[in-house]
PDB file of C-alpha atoms in Angstrom:
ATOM      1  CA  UNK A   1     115.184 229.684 191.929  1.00 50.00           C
ATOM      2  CA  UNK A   2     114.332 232.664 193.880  1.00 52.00           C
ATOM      3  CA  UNK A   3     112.930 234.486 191.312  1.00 56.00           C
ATOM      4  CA  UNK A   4     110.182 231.791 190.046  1.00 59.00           C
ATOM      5  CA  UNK A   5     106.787 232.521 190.769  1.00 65.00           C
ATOM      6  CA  UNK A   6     107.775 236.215 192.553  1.00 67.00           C
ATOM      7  CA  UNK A   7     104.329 237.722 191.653  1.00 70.00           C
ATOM      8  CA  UNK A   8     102.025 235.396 193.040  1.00 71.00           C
ATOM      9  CA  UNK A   9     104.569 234.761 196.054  1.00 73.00           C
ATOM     10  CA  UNK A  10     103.591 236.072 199.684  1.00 76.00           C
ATOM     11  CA  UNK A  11     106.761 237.547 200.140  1.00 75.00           C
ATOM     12  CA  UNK A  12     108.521 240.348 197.832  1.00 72.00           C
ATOM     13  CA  UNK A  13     111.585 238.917 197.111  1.00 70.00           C
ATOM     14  CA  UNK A  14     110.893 235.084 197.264  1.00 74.00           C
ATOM     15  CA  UNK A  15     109.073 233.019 194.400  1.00 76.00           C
ATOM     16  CA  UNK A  16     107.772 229.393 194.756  1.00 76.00           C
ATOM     17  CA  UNK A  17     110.231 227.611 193.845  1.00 77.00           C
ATOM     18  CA  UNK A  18     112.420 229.128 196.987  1.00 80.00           C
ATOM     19  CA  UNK A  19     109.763 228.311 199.257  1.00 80.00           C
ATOM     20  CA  UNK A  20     109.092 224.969 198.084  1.00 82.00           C
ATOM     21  CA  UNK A  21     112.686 224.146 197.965  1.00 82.00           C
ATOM     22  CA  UNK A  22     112.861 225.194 201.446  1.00 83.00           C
ATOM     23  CA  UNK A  23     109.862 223.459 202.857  1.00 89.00           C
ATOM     24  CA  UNK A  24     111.436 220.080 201.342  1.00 90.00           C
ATOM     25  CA  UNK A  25     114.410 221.330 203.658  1.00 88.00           C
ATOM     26  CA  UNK A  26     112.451 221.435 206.637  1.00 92.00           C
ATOM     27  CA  UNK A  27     111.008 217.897 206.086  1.00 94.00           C
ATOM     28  CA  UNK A  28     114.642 216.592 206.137  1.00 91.00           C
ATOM     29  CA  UNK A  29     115.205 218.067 209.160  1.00 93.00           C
ATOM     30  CA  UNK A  30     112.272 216.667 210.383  1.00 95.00           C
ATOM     31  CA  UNK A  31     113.418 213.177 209.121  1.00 93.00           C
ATOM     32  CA  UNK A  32     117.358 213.541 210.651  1.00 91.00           C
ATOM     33  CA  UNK A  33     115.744 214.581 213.972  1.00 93.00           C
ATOM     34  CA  UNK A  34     113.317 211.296 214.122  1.00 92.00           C
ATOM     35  CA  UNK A  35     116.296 209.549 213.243  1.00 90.00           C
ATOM     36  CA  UNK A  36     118.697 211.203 215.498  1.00 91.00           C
ATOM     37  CA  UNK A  37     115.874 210.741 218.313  1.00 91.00           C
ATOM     38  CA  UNK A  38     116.025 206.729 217.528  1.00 87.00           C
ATOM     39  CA  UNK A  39     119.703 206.704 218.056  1.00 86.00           C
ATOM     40  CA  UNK A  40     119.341 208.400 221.027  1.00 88.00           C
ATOM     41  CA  UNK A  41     117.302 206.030 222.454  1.00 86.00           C
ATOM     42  CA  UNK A  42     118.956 203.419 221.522  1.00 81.00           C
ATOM     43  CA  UNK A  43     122.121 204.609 222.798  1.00 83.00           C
ATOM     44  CA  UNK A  44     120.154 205.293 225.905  1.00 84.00           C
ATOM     45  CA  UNK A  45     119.450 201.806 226.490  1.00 77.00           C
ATOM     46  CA  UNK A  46     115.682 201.818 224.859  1.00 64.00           C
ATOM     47  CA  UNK A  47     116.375 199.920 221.929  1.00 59.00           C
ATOM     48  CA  UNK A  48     113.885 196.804 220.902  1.00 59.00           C
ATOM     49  CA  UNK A  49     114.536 193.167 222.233  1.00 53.00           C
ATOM     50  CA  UNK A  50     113.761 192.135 218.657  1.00 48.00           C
ATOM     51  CA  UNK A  51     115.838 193.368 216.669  1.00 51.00           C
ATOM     52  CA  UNK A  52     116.286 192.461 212.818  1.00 56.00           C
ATOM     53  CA  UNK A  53     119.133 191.035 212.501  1.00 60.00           C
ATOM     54  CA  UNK A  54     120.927 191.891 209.470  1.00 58.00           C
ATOM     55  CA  UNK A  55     122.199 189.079 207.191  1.00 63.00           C
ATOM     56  CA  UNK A  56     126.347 189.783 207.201  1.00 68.00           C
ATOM     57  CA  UNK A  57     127.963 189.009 204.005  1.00 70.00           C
ATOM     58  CA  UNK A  58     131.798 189.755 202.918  1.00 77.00           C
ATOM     59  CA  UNK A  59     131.656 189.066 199.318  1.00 86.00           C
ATOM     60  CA  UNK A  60     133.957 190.448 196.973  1.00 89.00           C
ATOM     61  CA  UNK A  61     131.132 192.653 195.532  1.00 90.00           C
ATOM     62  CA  UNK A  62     130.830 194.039 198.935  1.00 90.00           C
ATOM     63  CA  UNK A  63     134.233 194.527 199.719  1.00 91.00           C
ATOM     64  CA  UNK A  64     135.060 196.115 195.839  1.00 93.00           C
ATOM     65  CA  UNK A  65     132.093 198.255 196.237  1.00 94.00           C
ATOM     66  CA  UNK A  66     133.309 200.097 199.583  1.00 92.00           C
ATOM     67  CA  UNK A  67     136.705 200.134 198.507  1.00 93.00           C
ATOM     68  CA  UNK A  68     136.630 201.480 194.675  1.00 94.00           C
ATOM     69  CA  UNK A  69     133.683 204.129 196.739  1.00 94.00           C
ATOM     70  CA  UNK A  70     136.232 205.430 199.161  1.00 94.00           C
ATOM     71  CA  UNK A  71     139.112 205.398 195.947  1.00 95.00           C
ATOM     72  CA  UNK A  72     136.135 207.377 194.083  1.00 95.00           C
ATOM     73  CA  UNK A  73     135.485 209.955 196.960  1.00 94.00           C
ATOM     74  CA  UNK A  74     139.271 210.250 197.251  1.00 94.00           C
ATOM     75  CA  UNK A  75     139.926 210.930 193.753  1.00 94.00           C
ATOM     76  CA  UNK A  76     137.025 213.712 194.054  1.00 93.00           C
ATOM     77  CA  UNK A  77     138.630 215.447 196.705  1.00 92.00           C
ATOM     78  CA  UNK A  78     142.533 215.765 195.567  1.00 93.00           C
ATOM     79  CA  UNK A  79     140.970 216.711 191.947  1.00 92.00           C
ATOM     80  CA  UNK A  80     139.048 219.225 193.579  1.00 89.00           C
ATOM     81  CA  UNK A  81     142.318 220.396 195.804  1.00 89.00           C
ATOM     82  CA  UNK A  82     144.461 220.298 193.201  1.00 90.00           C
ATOM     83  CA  UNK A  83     142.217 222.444 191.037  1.00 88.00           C
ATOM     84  CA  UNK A  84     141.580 225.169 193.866  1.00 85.00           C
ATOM     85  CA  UNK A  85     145.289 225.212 194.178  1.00 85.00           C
ATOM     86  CA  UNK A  86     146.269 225.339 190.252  1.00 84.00           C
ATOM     87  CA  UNK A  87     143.551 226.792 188.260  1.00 84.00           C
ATOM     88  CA  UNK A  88     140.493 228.273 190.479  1.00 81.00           C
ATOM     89  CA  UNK A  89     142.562 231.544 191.677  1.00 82.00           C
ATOM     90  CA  UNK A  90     143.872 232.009 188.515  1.00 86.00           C
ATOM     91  CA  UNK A  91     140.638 231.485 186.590  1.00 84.00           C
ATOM     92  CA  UNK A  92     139.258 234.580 188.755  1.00 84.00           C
ATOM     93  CA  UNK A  93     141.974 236.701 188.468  1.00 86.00           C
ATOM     94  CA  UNK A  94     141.014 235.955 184.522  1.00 87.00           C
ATOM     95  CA  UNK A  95     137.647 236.655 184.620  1.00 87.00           C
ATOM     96  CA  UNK A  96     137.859 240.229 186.339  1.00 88.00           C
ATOM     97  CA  UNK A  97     140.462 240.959 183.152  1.00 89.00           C
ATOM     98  CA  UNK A  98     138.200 239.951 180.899  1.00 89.00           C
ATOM     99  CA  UNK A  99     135.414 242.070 182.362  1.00 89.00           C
ATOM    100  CA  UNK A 100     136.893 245.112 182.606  1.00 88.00           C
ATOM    101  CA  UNK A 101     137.892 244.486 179.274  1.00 89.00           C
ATOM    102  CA  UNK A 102     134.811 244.374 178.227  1.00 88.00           C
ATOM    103  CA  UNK A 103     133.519 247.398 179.749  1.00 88.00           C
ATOM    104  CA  UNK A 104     136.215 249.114 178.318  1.00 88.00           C
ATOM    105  CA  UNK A 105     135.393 247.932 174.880  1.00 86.00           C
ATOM    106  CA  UNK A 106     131.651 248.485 175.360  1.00 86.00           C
ATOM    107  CA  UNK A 107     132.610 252.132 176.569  1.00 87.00           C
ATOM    108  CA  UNK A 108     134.583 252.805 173.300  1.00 86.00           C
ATOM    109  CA  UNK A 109     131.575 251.526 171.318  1.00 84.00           C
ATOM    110  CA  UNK A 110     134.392 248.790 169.885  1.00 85.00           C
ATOM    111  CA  UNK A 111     131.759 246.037 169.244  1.00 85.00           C
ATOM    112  CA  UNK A 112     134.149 243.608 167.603  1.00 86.00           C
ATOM    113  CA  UNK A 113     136.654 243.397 170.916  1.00 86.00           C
ATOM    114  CA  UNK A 114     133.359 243.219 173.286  1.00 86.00           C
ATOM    115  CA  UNK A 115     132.368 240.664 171.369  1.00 88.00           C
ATOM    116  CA  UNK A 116     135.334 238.674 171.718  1.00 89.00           C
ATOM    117  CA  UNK A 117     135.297 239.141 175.274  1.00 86.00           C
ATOM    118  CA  UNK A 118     132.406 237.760 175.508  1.00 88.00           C
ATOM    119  CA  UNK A 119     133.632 234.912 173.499  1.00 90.00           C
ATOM    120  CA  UNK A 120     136.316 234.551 176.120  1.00 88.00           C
ATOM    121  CA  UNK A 121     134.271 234.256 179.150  1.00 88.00           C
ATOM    122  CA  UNK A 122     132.234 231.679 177.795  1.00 86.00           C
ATOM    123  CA  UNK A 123     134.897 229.522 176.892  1.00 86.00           C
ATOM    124  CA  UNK A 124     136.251 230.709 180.899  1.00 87.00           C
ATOM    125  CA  UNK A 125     132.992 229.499 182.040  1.00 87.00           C
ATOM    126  CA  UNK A 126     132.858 226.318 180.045  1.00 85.00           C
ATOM    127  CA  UNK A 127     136.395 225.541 181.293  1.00 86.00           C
ATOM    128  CA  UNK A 128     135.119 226.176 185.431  1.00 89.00           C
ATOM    129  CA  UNK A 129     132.007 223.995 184.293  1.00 88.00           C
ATOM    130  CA  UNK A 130     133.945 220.827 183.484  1.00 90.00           C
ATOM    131  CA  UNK A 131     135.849 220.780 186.542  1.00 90.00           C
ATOM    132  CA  UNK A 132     133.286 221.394 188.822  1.00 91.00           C
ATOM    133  CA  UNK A 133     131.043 219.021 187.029  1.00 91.00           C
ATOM    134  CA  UNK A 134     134.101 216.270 187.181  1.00 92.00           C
ATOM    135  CA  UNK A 135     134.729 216.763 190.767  1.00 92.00           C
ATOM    136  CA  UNK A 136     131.330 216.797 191.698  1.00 93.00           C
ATOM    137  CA  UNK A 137     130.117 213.277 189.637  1.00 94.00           C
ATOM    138  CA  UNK A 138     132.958 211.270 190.942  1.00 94.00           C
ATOM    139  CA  UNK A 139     132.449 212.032 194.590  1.00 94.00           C
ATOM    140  CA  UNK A 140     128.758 211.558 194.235  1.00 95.00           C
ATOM    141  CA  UNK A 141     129.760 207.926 192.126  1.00 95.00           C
ATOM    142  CA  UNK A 142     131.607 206.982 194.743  1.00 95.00           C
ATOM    143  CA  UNK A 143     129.591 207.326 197.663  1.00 95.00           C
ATOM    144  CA  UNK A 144     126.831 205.412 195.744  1.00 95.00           C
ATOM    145  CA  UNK A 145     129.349 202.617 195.547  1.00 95.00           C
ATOM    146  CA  UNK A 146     129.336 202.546 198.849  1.00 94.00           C
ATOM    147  CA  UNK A 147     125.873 202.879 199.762  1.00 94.00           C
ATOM    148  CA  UNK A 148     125.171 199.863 197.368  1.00 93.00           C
ATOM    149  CA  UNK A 149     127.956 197.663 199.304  1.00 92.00           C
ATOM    150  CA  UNK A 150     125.989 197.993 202.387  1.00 91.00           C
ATOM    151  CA  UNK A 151     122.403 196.034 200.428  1.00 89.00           C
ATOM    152  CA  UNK A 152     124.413 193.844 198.761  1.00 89.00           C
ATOM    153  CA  UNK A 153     123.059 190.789 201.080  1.00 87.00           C
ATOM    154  CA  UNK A 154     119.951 191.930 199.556  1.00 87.00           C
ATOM    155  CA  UNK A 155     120.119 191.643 195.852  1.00 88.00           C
ATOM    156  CA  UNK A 156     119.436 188.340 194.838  1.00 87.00           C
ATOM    157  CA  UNK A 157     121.865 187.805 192.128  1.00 87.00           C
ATOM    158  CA  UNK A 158     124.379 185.392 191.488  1.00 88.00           C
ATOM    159  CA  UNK A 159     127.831 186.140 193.295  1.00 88.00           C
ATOM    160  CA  UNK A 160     129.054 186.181 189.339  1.00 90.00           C
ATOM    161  CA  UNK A 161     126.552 188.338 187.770  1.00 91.00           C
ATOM    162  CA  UNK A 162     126.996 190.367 190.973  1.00 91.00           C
ATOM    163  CA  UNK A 163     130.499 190.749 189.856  1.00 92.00           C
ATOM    164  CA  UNK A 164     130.048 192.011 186.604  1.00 93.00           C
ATOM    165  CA  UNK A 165     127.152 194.746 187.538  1.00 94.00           C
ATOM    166  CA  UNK A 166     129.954 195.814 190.313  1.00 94.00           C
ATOM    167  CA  UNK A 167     132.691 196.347 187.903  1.00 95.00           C
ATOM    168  CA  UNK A 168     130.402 197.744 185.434  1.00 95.00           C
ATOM    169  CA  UNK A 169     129.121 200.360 187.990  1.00 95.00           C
ATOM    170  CA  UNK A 170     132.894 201.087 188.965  1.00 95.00           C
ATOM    171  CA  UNK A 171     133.939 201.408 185.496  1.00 96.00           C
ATOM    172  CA  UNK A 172     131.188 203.817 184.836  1.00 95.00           C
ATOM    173  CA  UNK A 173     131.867 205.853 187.851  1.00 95.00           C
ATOM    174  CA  UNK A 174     135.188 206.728 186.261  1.00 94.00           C
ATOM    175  CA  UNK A 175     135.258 206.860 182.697  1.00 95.00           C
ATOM    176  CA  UNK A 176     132.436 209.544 183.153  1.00 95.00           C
ATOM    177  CA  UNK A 177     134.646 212.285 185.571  1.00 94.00           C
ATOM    178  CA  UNK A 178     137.650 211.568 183.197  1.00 94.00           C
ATOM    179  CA  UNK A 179     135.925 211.890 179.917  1.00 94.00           C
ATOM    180  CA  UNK A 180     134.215 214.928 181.228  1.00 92.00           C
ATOM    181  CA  UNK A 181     137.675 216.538 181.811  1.00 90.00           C
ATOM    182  CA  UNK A 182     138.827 216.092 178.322  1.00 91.00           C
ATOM    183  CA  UNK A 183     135.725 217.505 176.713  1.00 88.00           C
ATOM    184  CA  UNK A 184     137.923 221.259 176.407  1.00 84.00           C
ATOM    185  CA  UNK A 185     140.358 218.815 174.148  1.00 86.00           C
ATOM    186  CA  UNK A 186     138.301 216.312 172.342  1.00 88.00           C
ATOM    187  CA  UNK A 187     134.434 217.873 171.954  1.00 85.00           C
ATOM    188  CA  UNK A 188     132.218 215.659 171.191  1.00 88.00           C
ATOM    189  CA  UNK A 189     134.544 212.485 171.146  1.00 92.00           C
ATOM    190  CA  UNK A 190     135.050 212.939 175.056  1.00 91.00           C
ATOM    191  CA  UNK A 191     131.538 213.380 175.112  1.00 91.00           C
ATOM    192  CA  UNK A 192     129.709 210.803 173.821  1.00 93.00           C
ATOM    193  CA  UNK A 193     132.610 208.477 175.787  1.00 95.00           C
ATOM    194  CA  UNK A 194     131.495 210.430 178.454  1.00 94.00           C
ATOM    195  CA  UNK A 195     127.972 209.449 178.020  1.00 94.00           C
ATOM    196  CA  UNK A 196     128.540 206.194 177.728  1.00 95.00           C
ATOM    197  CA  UNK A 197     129.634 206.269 181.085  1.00 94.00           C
ATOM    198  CA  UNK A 198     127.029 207.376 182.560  1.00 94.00           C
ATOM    199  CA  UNK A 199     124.980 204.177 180.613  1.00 96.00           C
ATOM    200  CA  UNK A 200     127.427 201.826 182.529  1.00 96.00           C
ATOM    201  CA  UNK A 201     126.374 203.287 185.839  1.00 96.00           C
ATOM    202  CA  UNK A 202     122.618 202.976 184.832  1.00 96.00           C
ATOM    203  CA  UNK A 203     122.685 199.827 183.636  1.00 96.00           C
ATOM    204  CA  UNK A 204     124.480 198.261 186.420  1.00 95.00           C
ATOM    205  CA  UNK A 205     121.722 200.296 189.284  1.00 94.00           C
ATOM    206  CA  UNK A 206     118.939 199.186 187.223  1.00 95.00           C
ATOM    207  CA  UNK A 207     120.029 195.190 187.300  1.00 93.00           C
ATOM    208  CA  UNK A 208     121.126 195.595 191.368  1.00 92.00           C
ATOM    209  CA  UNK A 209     117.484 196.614 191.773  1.00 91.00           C
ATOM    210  CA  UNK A 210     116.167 194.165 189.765  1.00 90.00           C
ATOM    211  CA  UNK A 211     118.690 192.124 192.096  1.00 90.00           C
ATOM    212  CA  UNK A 212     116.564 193.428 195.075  1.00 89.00           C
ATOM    213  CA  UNK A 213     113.182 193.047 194.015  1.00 89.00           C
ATOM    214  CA  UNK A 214     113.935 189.402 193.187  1.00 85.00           C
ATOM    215  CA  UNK A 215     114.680 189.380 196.992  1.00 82.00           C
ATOM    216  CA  UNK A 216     113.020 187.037 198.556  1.00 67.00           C
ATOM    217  CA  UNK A 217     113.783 187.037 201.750  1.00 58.00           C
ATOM    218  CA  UNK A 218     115.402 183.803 202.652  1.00 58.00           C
ATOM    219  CA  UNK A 219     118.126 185.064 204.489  1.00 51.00           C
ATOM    220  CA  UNK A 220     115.013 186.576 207.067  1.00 52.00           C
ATOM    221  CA  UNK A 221     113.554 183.016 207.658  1.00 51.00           C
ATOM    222  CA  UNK A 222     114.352 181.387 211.374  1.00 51.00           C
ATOM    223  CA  UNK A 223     115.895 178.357 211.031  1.00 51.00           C
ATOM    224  CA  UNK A 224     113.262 176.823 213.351  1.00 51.00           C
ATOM    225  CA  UNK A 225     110.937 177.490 210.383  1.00 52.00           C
ATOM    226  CA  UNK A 226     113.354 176.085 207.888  1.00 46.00           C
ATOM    227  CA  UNK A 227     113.776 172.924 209.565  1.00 50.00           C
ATOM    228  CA  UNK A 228     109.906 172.439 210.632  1.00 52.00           C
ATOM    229  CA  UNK A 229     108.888 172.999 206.669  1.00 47.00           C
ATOM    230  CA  UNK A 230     111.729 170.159 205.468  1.00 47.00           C
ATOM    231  CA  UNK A 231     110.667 167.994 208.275  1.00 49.00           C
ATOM    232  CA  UNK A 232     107.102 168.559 207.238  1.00 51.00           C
ATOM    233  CA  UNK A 233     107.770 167.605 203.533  1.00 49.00           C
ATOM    234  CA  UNK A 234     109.897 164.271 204.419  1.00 43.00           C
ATOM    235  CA  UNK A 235     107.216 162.975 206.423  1.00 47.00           C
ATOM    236  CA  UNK A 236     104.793 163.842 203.517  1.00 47.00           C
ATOM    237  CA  UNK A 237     107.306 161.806 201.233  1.00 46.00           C
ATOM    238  CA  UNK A 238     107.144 159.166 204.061  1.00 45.00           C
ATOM    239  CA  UNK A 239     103.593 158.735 203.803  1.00 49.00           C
ATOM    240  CA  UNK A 240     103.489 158.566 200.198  1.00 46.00           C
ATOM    241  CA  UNK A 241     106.103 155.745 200.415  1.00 43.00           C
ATOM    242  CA  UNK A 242     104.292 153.580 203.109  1.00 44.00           C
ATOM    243  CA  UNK A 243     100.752 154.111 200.962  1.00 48.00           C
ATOM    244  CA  UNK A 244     103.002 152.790 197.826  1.00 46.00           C
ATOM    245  CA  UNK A 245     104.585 149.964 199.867  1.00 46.00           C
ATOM    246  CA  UNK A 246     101.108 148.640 200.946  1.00 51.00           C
ATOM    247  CA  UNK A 247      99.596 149.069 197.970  1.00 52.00           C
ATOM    248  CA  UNK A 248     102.320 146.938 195.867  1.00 45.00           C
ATOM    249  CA  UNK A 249     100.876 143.951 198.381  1.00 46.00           C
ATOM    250  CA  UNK A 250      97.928 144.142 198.034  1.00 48.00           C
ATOM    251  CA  UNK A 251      97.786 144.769 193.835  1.00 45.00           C
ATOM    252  CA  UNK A 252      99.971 143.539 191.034  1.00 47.00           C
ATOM    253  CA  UNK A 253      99.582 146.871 188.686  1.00 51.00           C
ATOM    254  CA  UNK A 254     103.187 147.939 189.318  1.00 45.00           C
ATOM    255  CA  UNK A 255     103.299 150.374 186.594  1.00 49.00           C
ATOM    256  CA  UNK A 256     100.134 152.152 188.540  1.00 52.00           C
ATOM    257  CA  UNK A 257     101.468 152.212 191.629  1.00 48.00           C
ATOM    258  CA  UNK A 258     104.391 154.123 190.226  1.00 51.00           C
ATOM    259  CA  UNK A 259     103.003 157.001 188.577  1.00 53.00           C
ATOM    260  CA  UNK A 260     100.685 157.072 191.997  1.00 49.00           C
ATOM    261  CA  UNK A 261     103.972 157.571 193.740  1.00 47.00           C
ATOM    262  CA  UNK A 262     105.316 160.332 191.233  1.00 52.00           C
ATOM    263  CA  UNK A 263     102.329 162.112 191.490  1.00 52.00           C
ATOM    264  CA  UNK A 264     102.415 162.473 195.397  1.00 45.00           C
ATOM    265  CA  UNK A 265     106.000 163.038 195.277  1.00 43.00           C
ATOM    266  CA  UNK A 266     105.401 165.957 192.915  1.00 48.00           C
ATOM    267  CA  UNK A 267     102.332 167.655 194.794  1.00 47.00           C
ATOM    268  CA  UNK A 268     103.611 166.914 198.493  1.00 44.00           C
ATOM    269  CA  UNK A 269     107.518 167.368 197.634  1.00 44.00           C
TER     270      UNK A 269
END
């Protein structure tokens, strides 16, 4: 990324695409100090008398989220221990043979032996690629899992459809790090499994924020309010009654009276 856009760049050395990447840097910085500001104040003692209070759920969606997340993370990081400690020292040591190897062969004009050198280091580099991609995707799956426990209260789903999305997500998040690992030893197979994976996990974000724009924010409402509106519709049901009541006295047309009733209950109700 350094290299992109070099000639038009201000500096020698730096292109673009460096300095744009790094001015989207800065603005995160910017961002973690506002926020790290807030907390300060708040810790200070500054914080607003009215505060949002958070609805509080402990549904099992929540609670599978957060814990399959921290499983997911944990998996991540003794894959990625276990392959620093079995294969990454010895896939170095491999790559420096096959180099000078290579040199050696292009030195002695032996095409056919640089050439499958060449073939060996990109199978080497293929083999890094996988794990790094495998312990990379399953610590990033999981600590979406647990970012999505923490809106659950706000995805307005039923607690069973929220169930299946959840165990969708989570089944996702690991059939795609495992499948990835056995692409060296099944190609394509582990692949497209692999893929499929990864559908899970889209599918099940794209129905949680369907889940959230559905939100309608009921659990915001004061229950002051709540109670005011119901109160406001019986008494509008009242008055429809009492106007049916006196009418019945005062006419015989039943039948009228009672689709006159249905009709306030319906607009007023």
């Amino acid at each position: 990324i350094h290299y992109v856009g070099v000639a038009y760049s201000p500096f020698p050395v730096i292109g673009w695409g460096s300095i744009v990447a790094d001015s989207a840097g800065a603005l995160l910085i910017i961002a973690l100090l506002g926020e790290a500001w807030g907390l300060w104040n708040y810790a200070c003692g500054g914080g607003s008398a009215a505060e949002t209070n958070f609805p509080q759920e402990d549904s099992w969606s929540r609670r599978s989220l957060l814990s399959g997340g921290t499983v997911l993370v944990l998996l991540g990081f003794l894959h990625g221990a276990w392959y620093a400690a079995a294969d990454l020292y010895r896939q170095e040591a491999q790559e420096a043979t096959i180099l000078h190897a290579m040199v050696d062969d292009a030195a002695a004009k032996n095409l056919p032996g640089a050439a499958n050198e060449v073939m060996n280091l990109d199978n080497l580099s293929g083999e890094k690629a996988v794990n790094i991609a495998a312990h990379s995707h399953i610590i990033e799956f999981g600590v979406l899992a647990i970012l999505l426990s923490f809106i659950q209260p706000y995805v307005f789903l039923s607690e069973d459809w929220k169930r299946r999305w959840v165990k969708l997500l989570l089944a996702g998040s690991l059939i795609l790090p495992l499948f990835v690992l056995l692409e060296l030893k099944f190609g394509l197979v582990a692949g497209g499994i692999a893929d499929l994976g990864g559908l899970m996990v889209i599918i099940a974000l794209i129905a949680m924020l369907v889940g959230v724009l559905r939100y309608s924010g009921r659990g915001d409402e004061r229950p002051e309010k709540v109670a005011h509106l119901r109160r406001s519709r019986a008494g509008h049901r009242g008055d429809a009654l009492w106007f049916v009541l006196c009418g019945i006295r005062r006419a015989p047309n039943v039948r009228q009276h009672g689709r006159i009733a249905g009709r306030l209950f319906c607009s007023r109700g």
